[in-house]
Short mmCIF file of C-alpha atoms and ligand atoms in Angstrom, two decimals:
data_model
loop_
_atom_site.label_atom_id
_atom_site.label_comp_id
_atom_site.label_asym_id
_atom_site.label_seq_id
_atom_site.Cartn_x
_atom_site.Cartn_y
_atom_site.Cartn_z
CA MET A 1 91.01 83.76 87.09
CA GLU A 2 87.48 82.65 86.49
CA SER A 3 87.65 80.67 83.26
CA ALA A 4 89.87 78.94 80.73
CA THR A 5 89.90 82.16 78.71
CA ARG A 6 91.16 84.16 81.67
CA ILE A 7 93.91 81.62 82.28
CA LYS A 8 95.00 82.00 78.65
CA ASP A 9 94.96 85.80 79.00
CA VAL A 10 97.12 85.63 82.10
CA VAL A 11 99.64 83.43 80.32
CA LYS A 12 99.93 86.04 77.54
CA LEU A 13 100.60 88.67 80.19
CA ILE A 14 103.34 86.88 82.02
CA ASN A 15 105.16 85.49 78.98
CA ASN A 16 107.16 88.64 78.22
CA GLY A 17 110.74 87.47 78.53
CA GLU A 18 111.31 88.89 82.02
CA GLN A 19 112.24 86.41 84.70
CA LYS A 20 109.57 86.23 87.39
CA ILE A 21 107.83 84.29 90.11
CA VAL A 22 104.10 84.05 89.46
CA VAL A 23 101.92 83.70 92.55
CA LEU A 24 98.49 82.35 91.77
CA SER A 25 95.33 82.52 93.80
CA ALA A 26 92.56 79.95 93.45
CA MET A 27 90.15 80.33 90.52
CA SER A 28 87.37 82.73 91.50
CA GLY A 29 84.72 81.26 93.74
CA THR A 30 86.79 78.20 94.62
CA THR A 31 87.92 79.21 98.09
CA ASN A 32 84.36 80.20 98.97
CA SER A 33 83.18 76.77 97.81
CA LEU A 34 85.87 75.08 99.89
CA VAL A 35 84.78 77.07 102.94
CA GLU A 36 81.25 75.80 102.33
CA ILE A 37 82.43 72.22 101.91
CA ALA A 38 84.36 72.40 105.18
CA ASP A 39 81.27 73.78 106.84
CA TYR A 40 79.21 70.76 105.74
CA PHE A 41 81.88 68.44 107.14
CA TYR A 42 81.87 70.36 110.43
CA LYS A 43 78.13 69.85 110.63
CA ASN A 44 78.60 66.15 109.97
CA ASN A 45 76.68 66.48 106.75
CA SER A 46 78.85 64.39 104.44
CA SER A 47 76.26 64.14 101.70
CA GLY A 48 75.98 67.95 101.62
CA ALA A 49 79.75 68.19 101.35
CA LEU A 50 79.95 65.52 98.64
CA GLU A 51 77.31 67.27 96.59
CA LYS A 52 79.29 70.52 96.71
CA ILE A 53 82.50 68.70 95.90
CA ASN A 54 80.95 67.09 92.82
CA LEU A 55 79.61 70.42 91.66
CA LEU A 56 83.01 72.05 91.99
CA GLU A 57 84.70 69.13 90.27
CA HIS A 58 82.42 69.49 87.25
CA LYS A 59 83.35 73.14 86.96
CA TYR A 60 87.00 72.15 86.83
CA ILE A 61 86.41 69.39 84.31
CA ASP A 62 84.72 71.93 82.05
CA VAL A 63 87.61 74.36 82.37
CA ILE A 64 90.11 71.61 81.58
CA HIS A 65 88.30 70.57 78.41
CA GLU A 66 88.30 74.15 77.25
CA LEU A 67 91.85 74.98 78.29
CA TYR A 68 94.08 72.38 76.70
CA ALA A 69 94.53 71.67 73.03
CA THR A 70 96.12 68.24 73.33
CA GLU A 71 94.79 64.94 74.56
CA LYS A 72 97.97 64.41 76.54
CA GLN A 73 97.72 67.60 78.60
CA THR A 74 93.98 67.16 79.11
CA SER A 75 94.43 63.73 80.61
CA LYS A 76 97.35 64.86 82.78
CA ALA A 77 95.21 67.69 84.15
CA LEU A 78 92.21 65.43 84.66
CA GLU A 79 94.33 63.07 86.65
CA ILE A 80 95.71 65.78 88.92
CA ILE A 81 92.33 67.28 89.65
CA HIS A 82 90.82 63.83 90.09
CA ASN A 83 93.34 63.15 92.85
CA ILE A 84 92.62 66.47 94.55
CA PHE A 85 88.87 65.87 94.47
CA GLU A 86 89.31 62.32 95.73
CA TYR A 87 91.32 63.81 98.58
CA LEU A 88 88.47 66.24 99.33
CA ARG A 89 85.98 63.36 99.34
CA SER A 90 88.18 61.38 101.75
CA PHE A 91 87.32 63.81 104.57
CA SER A 92 83.86 62.28 104.82
CA LYS A 93 85.56 59.38 106.59
CA SER A 94 87.58 61.33 109.15
CA VAL A 95 87.02 63.42 112.25
CA PHE A 96 86.74 67.01 111.22
CA THR A 97 88.69 69.74 112.97
CA ILE A 98 90.40 72.99 112.10
CA PHE A 99 93.38 70.99 110.70
CA GLU A 100 91.21 69.22 108.16
CA GLU A 101 89.55 72.52 107.31
CA LYS A 102 92.87 74.19 106.55
CA ALA A 103 93.94 71.26 104.39
CA ILE A 104 90.70 71.64 102.43
CA LEU A 105 91.12 75.39 102.02
CA ALA A 106 94.59 74.85 100.54
CA GLN A 107 93.29 72.83 97.58
CA GLY A 108 92.10 75.84 95.53
CA GLU A 109 95.61 77.15 94.98
CA LEU A 110 96.96 73.65 94.37
CA LEU A 111 94.34 73.19 91.64
CA SER A 112 95.00 76.49 89.91
CA THR A 113 98.81 76.28 89.95
CA ASN A 114 98.91 72.71 88.65
CA MET A 115 96.50 73.46 85.83
CA PHE A 116 98.36 76.65 84.98
CA GLN A 117 101.73 74.95 84.81
CA LEU A 118 100.39 72.19 82.56
CA TYR A 119 99.04 74.85 80.24
CA LEU A 120 102.42 76.63 80.11
CA GLU A 121 104.02 73.31 79.34
CA GLU A 122 101.59 72.72 76.50
CA GLN A 123 102.38 76.18 75.14
CA GLY A 124 106.09 75.37 75.18
CA ILE A 125 106.84 78.03 77.79
CA SER A 126 109.57 76.97 80.19
CA SER A 127 108.30 77.09 83.73
CA ILE A 128 108.79 75.40 87.08
CA LEU A 129 106.14 74.81 89.72
CA ILE A 130 107.46 75.28 93.24
CA SER A 131 105.34 74.43 96.26
CA ALA A 132 104.58 77.24 98.69
CA LEU A 133 104.26 74.55 101.36
CA ASP A 134 108.04 74.06 101.11
CA PHE A 135 109.01 77.63 101.98
CA MET A 136 106.05 79.76 103.09
CA ARG A 137 105.82 79.55 106.86
CA ILE A 138 104.16 81.40 109.73
CA ASP A 139 105.44 81.42 113.30
CA LYS A 140 103.72 80.75 116.63
CA ASN A 141 101.97 84.14 116.44
CA SER A 142 100.77 83.44 112.90
CA GLU A 143 103.20 86.04 111.59
CA PRO A 144 105.29 85.20 108.52
CA ASP A 145 108.70 83.79 109.41
CA THR A 146 110.57 85.99 106.96
CA ALA A 147 114.01 84.51 107.66
CA PHE A 148 112.75 80.97 107.03
CA ILE A 149 110.90 82.05 103.89
CA ALA A 150 113.92 83.83 102.39
CA GLU A 151 116.36 81.05 103.21
CA ASN A 152 114.19 78.23 101.87
CA LEU A 153 112.83 80.01 98.83
CA LYS A 154 116.35 80.96 97.73
CA ARG A 155 117.55 77.41 98.29
CA ILE A 156 114.67 75.96 96.27
CA LEU A 157 115.24 78.40 93.42
CA LYS A 158 118.93 77.52 93.38
CA GLU A 159 118.24 73.79 93.34
CA SER A 160 115.53 74.02 90.66
CA PRO A 161 116.36 73.93 86.98
CA LYS A 162 116.64 77.40 85.40
CA ALA A 163 113.41 78.82 84.02
CA ASP A 164 111.94 82.18 83.07
CA ILE A 165 108.78 81.57 85.01
CA TYR A 166 108.41 80.03 88.44
CA ILE A 167 104.85 79.35 89.57
CA THR A 168 103.75 79.03 93.15
CA GLN A 169 100.61 79.12 95.28
CA GLY A 170 99.40 82.26 97.02
CA TYR A 171 97.62 82.14 100.38
CA ILE A 172 98.78 78.70 101.56
CA CYS A 173 101.64 78.01 103.95
CA ARG A 174 102.72 75.85 106.83
CA ASN A 175 102.54 76.93 110.43
CA PHE A 176 105.09 76.62 113.23
CA TYR A 177 104.10 72.98 113.73
CA GLY A 178 104.51 72.12 110.08
CA GLU A 179 100.78 71.78 109.48
CA ILE A 180 99.07 73.18 106.41
CA ASP A 181 97.79 76.68 107.15
CA ASN A 182 97.01 79.89 105.30
CA LEU A 183 97.60 83.64 105.35
CA GLN A 184 93.90 84.45 105.80
CA ARG A 185 91.36 85.20 103.09
CA GLY A 186 92.71 87.34 100.28
CA GLY A 187 96.21 86.38 101.37
CA SER A 188 97.66 85.76 97.90
CA ASP A 189 98.71 89.41 97.69
CA TYR A 190 100.53 88.90 100.95
CA THR A 191 102.34 85.84 99.57
CA ALA A 192 103.45 87.86 96.55
CA SER A 193 104.73 90.65 98.72
CA LEU A 194 106.57 88.28 101.07
CA ILE A 195 108.19 86.55 98.11
CA GLY A 196 109.14 89.88 96.54
CA ALA A 197 110.78 90.89 99.82
CA ALA A 198 112.53 87.53 100.23
CA ILE A 199 114.22 87.62 96.82
CA LYS A 200 114.58 91.44 96.77
CA ALA A 201 112.54 91.61 93.58
CA LYS A 202 112.75 94.61 91.27
CA GLU A 203 109.00 95.07 91.50
CA ILE A 204 105.91 93.36 92.94
CA GLN A 205 102.88 93.38 90.69
CA ILE A 206 99.37 92.59 91.86
CA TRP A 207 97.08 91.76 88.97
CA THR A 208 93.34 91.93 89.58
CA ASP A 209 90.36 92.97 87.49
CA ILE A 210 90.38 96.58 88.69
CA ASP A 211 92.59 99.27 87.19
CA GLY A 212 94.30 100.30 90.44
CA MET A 213 93.27 101.94 93.68
CA HIS A 214 90.54 104.45 93.03
CA ASN A 215 90.32 107.91 94.53
CA ASN A 216 86.94 107.11 96.03
CA ASP A 217 84.57 104.18 96.39
CA PRO A 218 82.98 103.50 92.97
CA ARG A 219 79.98 101.86 94.65
CA TYR A 220 78.96 105.18 96.16
CA VAL A 221 80.58 107.87 94.03
CA GLU A 222 80.42 108.37 90.27
CA ASN A 223 83.46 109.09 88.11
CA THR A 224 86.12 107.83 90.47
CA LYS A 225 89.60 107.51 88.95
CA PRO A 226 92.58 105.28 89.61
CA VAL A 227 95.32 106.99 91.60
CA PRO A 228 98.55 106.81 89.55
CA MET A 229 101.03 107.00 92.42
CA LEU A 230 100.84 106.39 96.16
CA HIS A 231 103.29 106.37 99.01
CA PHE A 232 103.49 103.10 100.99
CA GLU A 233 101.86 104.89 103.93
CA GLU A 234 99.01 106.20 101.82
CA ALA A 235 98.41 102.78 100.30
CA ALA A 236 98.46 101.12 103.72
CA GLU A 237 95.80 103.53 105.00
CA LEU A 238 93.65 102.98 101.91
CA ALA A 239 94.01 99.22 102.03
CA TYR A 240 92.92 99.13 105.64
CA PHE A 241 90.13 101.63 105.10
CA GLY A 242 88.22 99.72 102.55
CA ALA A 243 90.03 99.82 99.22
CA LYS A 244 89.39 96.10 98.65
CA ILE A 245 91.86 95.75 95.80
CA LEU A 246 94.85 95.19 98.06
CA HIS A 247 95.17 93.16 101.23
CA PRO A 248 96.30 95.57 104.00
CA THR A 249 99.14 93.35 105.25
CA CYS A 250 100.66 93.26 101.79
CA ILE A 251 102.25 96.71 102.04
CA LEU A 252 104.60 96.09 104.95
CA PRO A 253 107.11 93.60 103.45
CA ALA A 254 107.34 95.75 100.32
CA LYS A 255 107.80 98.93 102.33
CA LEU A 256 110.46 97.43 104.64
CA ASN A 257 112.46 96.32 101.62
CA ASN A 258 111.62 99.36 99.53
CA ILE A 259 110.22 97.35 96.63
CA PRO A 260 107.67 99.17 94.47
CA VAL A 261 104.24 97.54 94.20
CA ARG A 262 102.24 98.00 91.04
CA LEU A 263 98.50 97.31 90.91
CA LEU A 264 97.49 96.27 87.43
CA ASN A 265 94.39 95.13 85.60
CA THR A 266 94.32 91.87 83.65
CA MET A 267 91.35 93.16 81.63
CA GLU A 268 93.27 96.30 80.64
CA PRO A 269 96.93 95.35 80.78
CA LYS A 270 98.13 98.56 79.10
CA ALA A 271 96.53 100.81 81.76
CA HIS A 272 98.99 102.48 84.14
CA GLY A 273 97.28 101.22 87.32
CA THR A 274 98.66 102.38 90.66
CA LEU A 275 102.33 102.48 91.57
CA ILE A 276 103.03 102.25 95.30
CA SER A 277 106.52 103.25 96.40
CA ASN A 278 108.38 105.41 98.88
CA LYS A 279 107.60 108.51 96.84
CA SER A 280 104.61 110.76 97.32
CA ILE A 281 103.41 113.83 95.49
CA ASN A 282 103.96 116.67 97.93
CA GLY A 283 100.84 118.41 99.14
CA VAL A 284 98.35 116.36 97.15
CA ILE A 285 95.26 114.65 98.55
CA GLU A 286 95.05 111.36 96.69
CA ALA A 287 91.99 109.43 97.76
CA VAL A 288 89.05 108.90 100.07
CA ALA A 289 87.96 105.54 101.47
CA ALA A 290 85.50 104.31 104.07
CA LYS A 291 85.43 101.52 106.58
CA ASP A 292 82.05 100.21 107.75
CA GLY A 293 80.93 98.48 110.90
CA ILE A 294 82.64 100.83 113.33
CA THR A 295 81.59 101.34 116.94
CA ALA A 296 82.57 104.48 118.85
CA ILE A 297 83.00 104.33 122.60
CA LYS A 298 83.28 107.45 124.74
CA ILE A 299 84.54 107.43 128.32
CA LYS A 300 83.97 110.68 130.18
CA SER A 301 85.34 111.26 133.62
CA SER A 302 86.12 114.29 135.72
CA ARG A 303 88.80 112.07 137.24
CA MET A 304 90.68 112.30 133.96
CA LEU A 305 91.20 116.04 134.49
CA LEU A 306 94.91 116.60 135.24
CA ALA A 307 95.33 112.91 136.07
CA HIS A 308 98.09 110.82 134.57
CA GLY A 309 97.75 107.17 133.71
CA PHE A 310 94.09 107.47 132.75
CA LEU A 311 94.62 106.54 129.09
CA ARG A 312 96.78 103.59 130.05
CA LYS A 313 93.98 102.17 132.19
CA VAL A 314 91.50 102.63 129.40
CA PHE A 315 93.75 101.03 126.80
CA GLU A 316 94.52 98.13 129.10
CA ILE A 317 90.87 97.15 129.06
CA PHE A 318 90.89 96.92 125.27
CA GLU A 319 94.09 94.92 125.43
CA THR A 320 92.60 92.49 127.95
CA HIS A 321 89.69 91.94 125.60
CA GLN A 322 92.00 91.57 122.58
CA THR A 323 90.25 94.31 120.71
CA SER A 324 92.27 96.79 118.72
CA ILE A 325 91.49 100.48 118.58
CA ASP A 326 91.46 102.27 115.22
CA MET A 327 90.77 105.92 115.92
CA ILE A 328 91.22 108.00 119.06
CA THR A 329 90.22 111.54 120.01
CA THR A 330 90.72 113.08 123.41
CA SER A 331 89.65 116.06 125.46
CA GLU A 332 90.74 117.02 128.93
CA VAL A 333 87.81 115.16 130.48
CA GLY A 334 87.19 112.30 128.13
CA VAL A 335 88.33 110.08 125.35
CA SER A 336 86.58 108.52 122.38
CA VAL A 337 87.90 105.46 120.58
CA THR A 338 86.61 103.30 117.75
CA ILE A 339 86.71 99.56 117.29
CA ASP A 340 85.79 97.43 114.27
CA ASN A 341 85.07 94.27 116.19
CA ASN A 342 82.17 94.10 118.65
CA ARG A 343 82.84 90.59 119.87
CA ARG A 344 83.74 91.75 123.40
CA LEU A 345 81.85 95.03 123.40
CA ALA A 346 79.63 94.20 126.39
CA GLU A 347 82.63 93.18 128.52
CA ILE A 348 84.64 96.23 127.45
CA VAL A 349 81.82 98.61 128.31
CA ASN A 350 81.29 96.90 131.61
CA ASP A 351 84.96 97.27 132.56
CA LEU A 352 85.18 100.87 131.35
CA LYS A 353 82.34 101.89 133.65
CA LYS A 354 84.85 101.80 136.52
CA PHE A 355 86.46 104.90 135.06
CA GLY A 356 83.56 107.10 134.01
CA THR A 357 80.39 107.44 132.03
CA VAL A 358 80.42 105.29 128.92
CA THR A 359 78.51 106.04 125.71
CA VAL A 360 78.38 103.70 122.71
CA ASP A 361 77.52 104.66 119.12
CA LYS A 362 77.11 101.74 116.74
CA ASP A 363 76.78 101.66 112.94
CA MET A 364 79.41 104.27 112.34
CA VAL A 365 81.81 104.62 109.41
CA ILE A 366 85.36 105.89 109.36
CA VAL A 367 85.92 108.01 106.30
CA CYS A 368 89.57 108.45 105.68
CA VAL A 369 91.18 111.06 103.46
CA VAL A 370 94.61 110.03 102.29
CA GLY A 371 97.39 112.10 100.77
CA ASP A 372 100.64 113.90 101.45
CA MET A 373 99.54 116.47 104.03
CA PRO A 374 102.48 117.82 106.04
CA TYR A 375 101.20 119.91 108.92
CA GLN A 376 103.29 122.96 108.00
CA GLN A 377 101.33 123.30 104.77
CA VAL A 378 97.99 124.93 105.46
CA GLY A 379 94.54 124.19 104.14
CA PHE A 380 94.07 120.41 103.96
CA GLN A 381 92.10 120.02 107.14
CA ALA A 382 90.04 123.15 106.46
CA LYS A 383 89.13 121.90 103.00
CA ILE A 384 88.03 118.54 104.35
CA VAL A 385 86.03 119.87 107.26
CA SER A 386 84.35 122.63 105.26
CA ALA A 387 83.25 120.08 102.65
CA LEU A 388 81.34 118.39 105.45
CA LYS A 389 79.65 121.44 106.91
CA ASP A 390 76.17 119.88 106.60
CA ILE A 391 77.09 116.44 107.91
CA PRO A 392 77.13 115.48 111.61
CA ILE A 393 80.68 114.45 112.49
CA ARG A 394 81.24 112.26 115.55
CA MET A 395 85.08 112.31 115.61
CA ILE A 396 87.91 113.97 113.66
CA SER A 397 91.54 112.89 113.73
CA TYR A 398 94.71 114.22 112.10
CA GLY A 399 98.31 114.15 113.27
CA GLY A 400 98.88 110.44 113.78
CA SER A 401 100.58 110.68 110.41
CA ASN A 402 100.94 113.28 107.68
CA TYR A 403 99.13 110.98 105.33
CA ASN A 404 95.65 110.76 106.73
CA VAL A 405 92.68 112.64 108.13
CA SER A 406 89.98 110.40 109.57
CA ILE A 407 86.40 111.38 110.20
CA LEU A 408 83.77 109.32 111.95
CA VAL A 409 80.18 109.64 110.73
CA SER A 410 76.97 107.64 110.95
CA ALA A 411 76.54 104.86 108.40
CA LYS A 412 73.47 106.66 107.08
CA ASP A 413 75.65 109.65 106.15
CA LYS A 414 78.36 107.62 104.44
CA LYS A 415 77.34 108.18 100.85
CA ARG A 416 76.80 111.91 101.41
CA THR A 417 80.18 112.20 103.08
CA LEU A 418 82.08 110.39 100.31
CA ASN A 419 80.39 112.49 97.65
CA ALA A 420 80.90 115.79 99.45
CA LEU A 421 84.60 115.03 99.83
CA SER A 422 84.98 113.99 96.19
CA GLU A 423 83.27 117.17 95.09
CA ALA A 424 85.46 119.42 97.24
CA ILE A 425 88.78 117.66 96.71
CA PHE A 426 88.82 116.14 93.24
CA ASN A 427 86.40 118.26 91.19
N1 LIG B 501 92.08 82.06 97.44
C1 LIG B 501 92.21 82.82 98.63
C2 LIG B 501 90.92 83.55 98.94
O1 LIG B 501 89.99 83.48 98.18
C3 LIG B 501 93.35 83.76 98.60
C4 LIG B 501 93.24 84.89 97.61
O2 LIG B 501 92.41 84.86 96.70
O3 LIG B 501 93.99 85.87 97.73
O4 LIG B 501 90.83 84.18 99.97
MG1 LIG B 502 92.38 87.33 95.76
#
């Protein structure tokens, strides 16, 4: 939601007589501004922070004046946001650590949900605002505590007065120690999915301003189309490999509880969007996506020949350096892996040298082809590889699942690769 008009549009969408929990993200740009504000505080630049805070506050004041029709609701909203902005300003007087930062980041969703609920009230739509900080919790490993979430959310819903619409904040939560925390950037989708799982919802809907997951990246390929139906596995691959519309973690709670997820577009509410469920269309390639910033590492060693335990030793090094591996290909004398995080690359390479000759290729891209591709059915892999006959391919991987073929190419060949695949598969 980027404006008063968009808030009004969203209210029209949700006011359809079905009982629901509405999870709201911050208004667009807000969380980025809060990150900036926290950054000024970290750097001990209070006046920089205060300037940003005032700027943001003015944006909100403008939205409020446009949003509400009555004096009463306007002044209620002004008071709530005034308190939140005063709270933001109060950090100029305190020591600034990660705790203060997380408290600041949580204000975007508190602003949007409060304003939204006041608007519903003004429109005479019965709704209840429930605080995510009362039931959304992560554990010591920063993983959602699903038992706690389900128990407390259900209790709160039972104790609240009956309403058609319950509003809550996406993204924000408390951690194991009870402090304010969050589910990482873009985490509102995750909140929605966790809530859907907790109450065993009939359906989870993610509303954005895109009409679903597209069958290729519209920034590089013309005439991409939304994919009408995806299996949970297909959607998870696409979400991880660059389809920005859905946060990758969001699929799991829905999949575990078998709750369909629908991706819909607030700008085009009648459009079908993408339905993600446990059904797939047999033998159909659905989409292509790409993930940038990949590094390939090859370890070649004649000692690997006929030896057991070689892969374990290699993987252990990545584990020690807390770096996860995305793609793997092996031969009898070597193994190639990819990582998307170069933070510990130098240390990893250094340690791997014990086992063989190490080669590093940076600026690579994983292009991933997603669909229902059971191995007994012939032709998928051939179609994909032959589409790329003119493009240098660094790694190819199929067989980890029936839903994905991954190809590693140079960043400079990304656009060509995406287009060649679109041409061969969808045209
Ligand atoms: N407001 C948060 C963010 O910008 C969460 C979200 O939008 O999903 O990352
Ligand atoms: Mg978002």
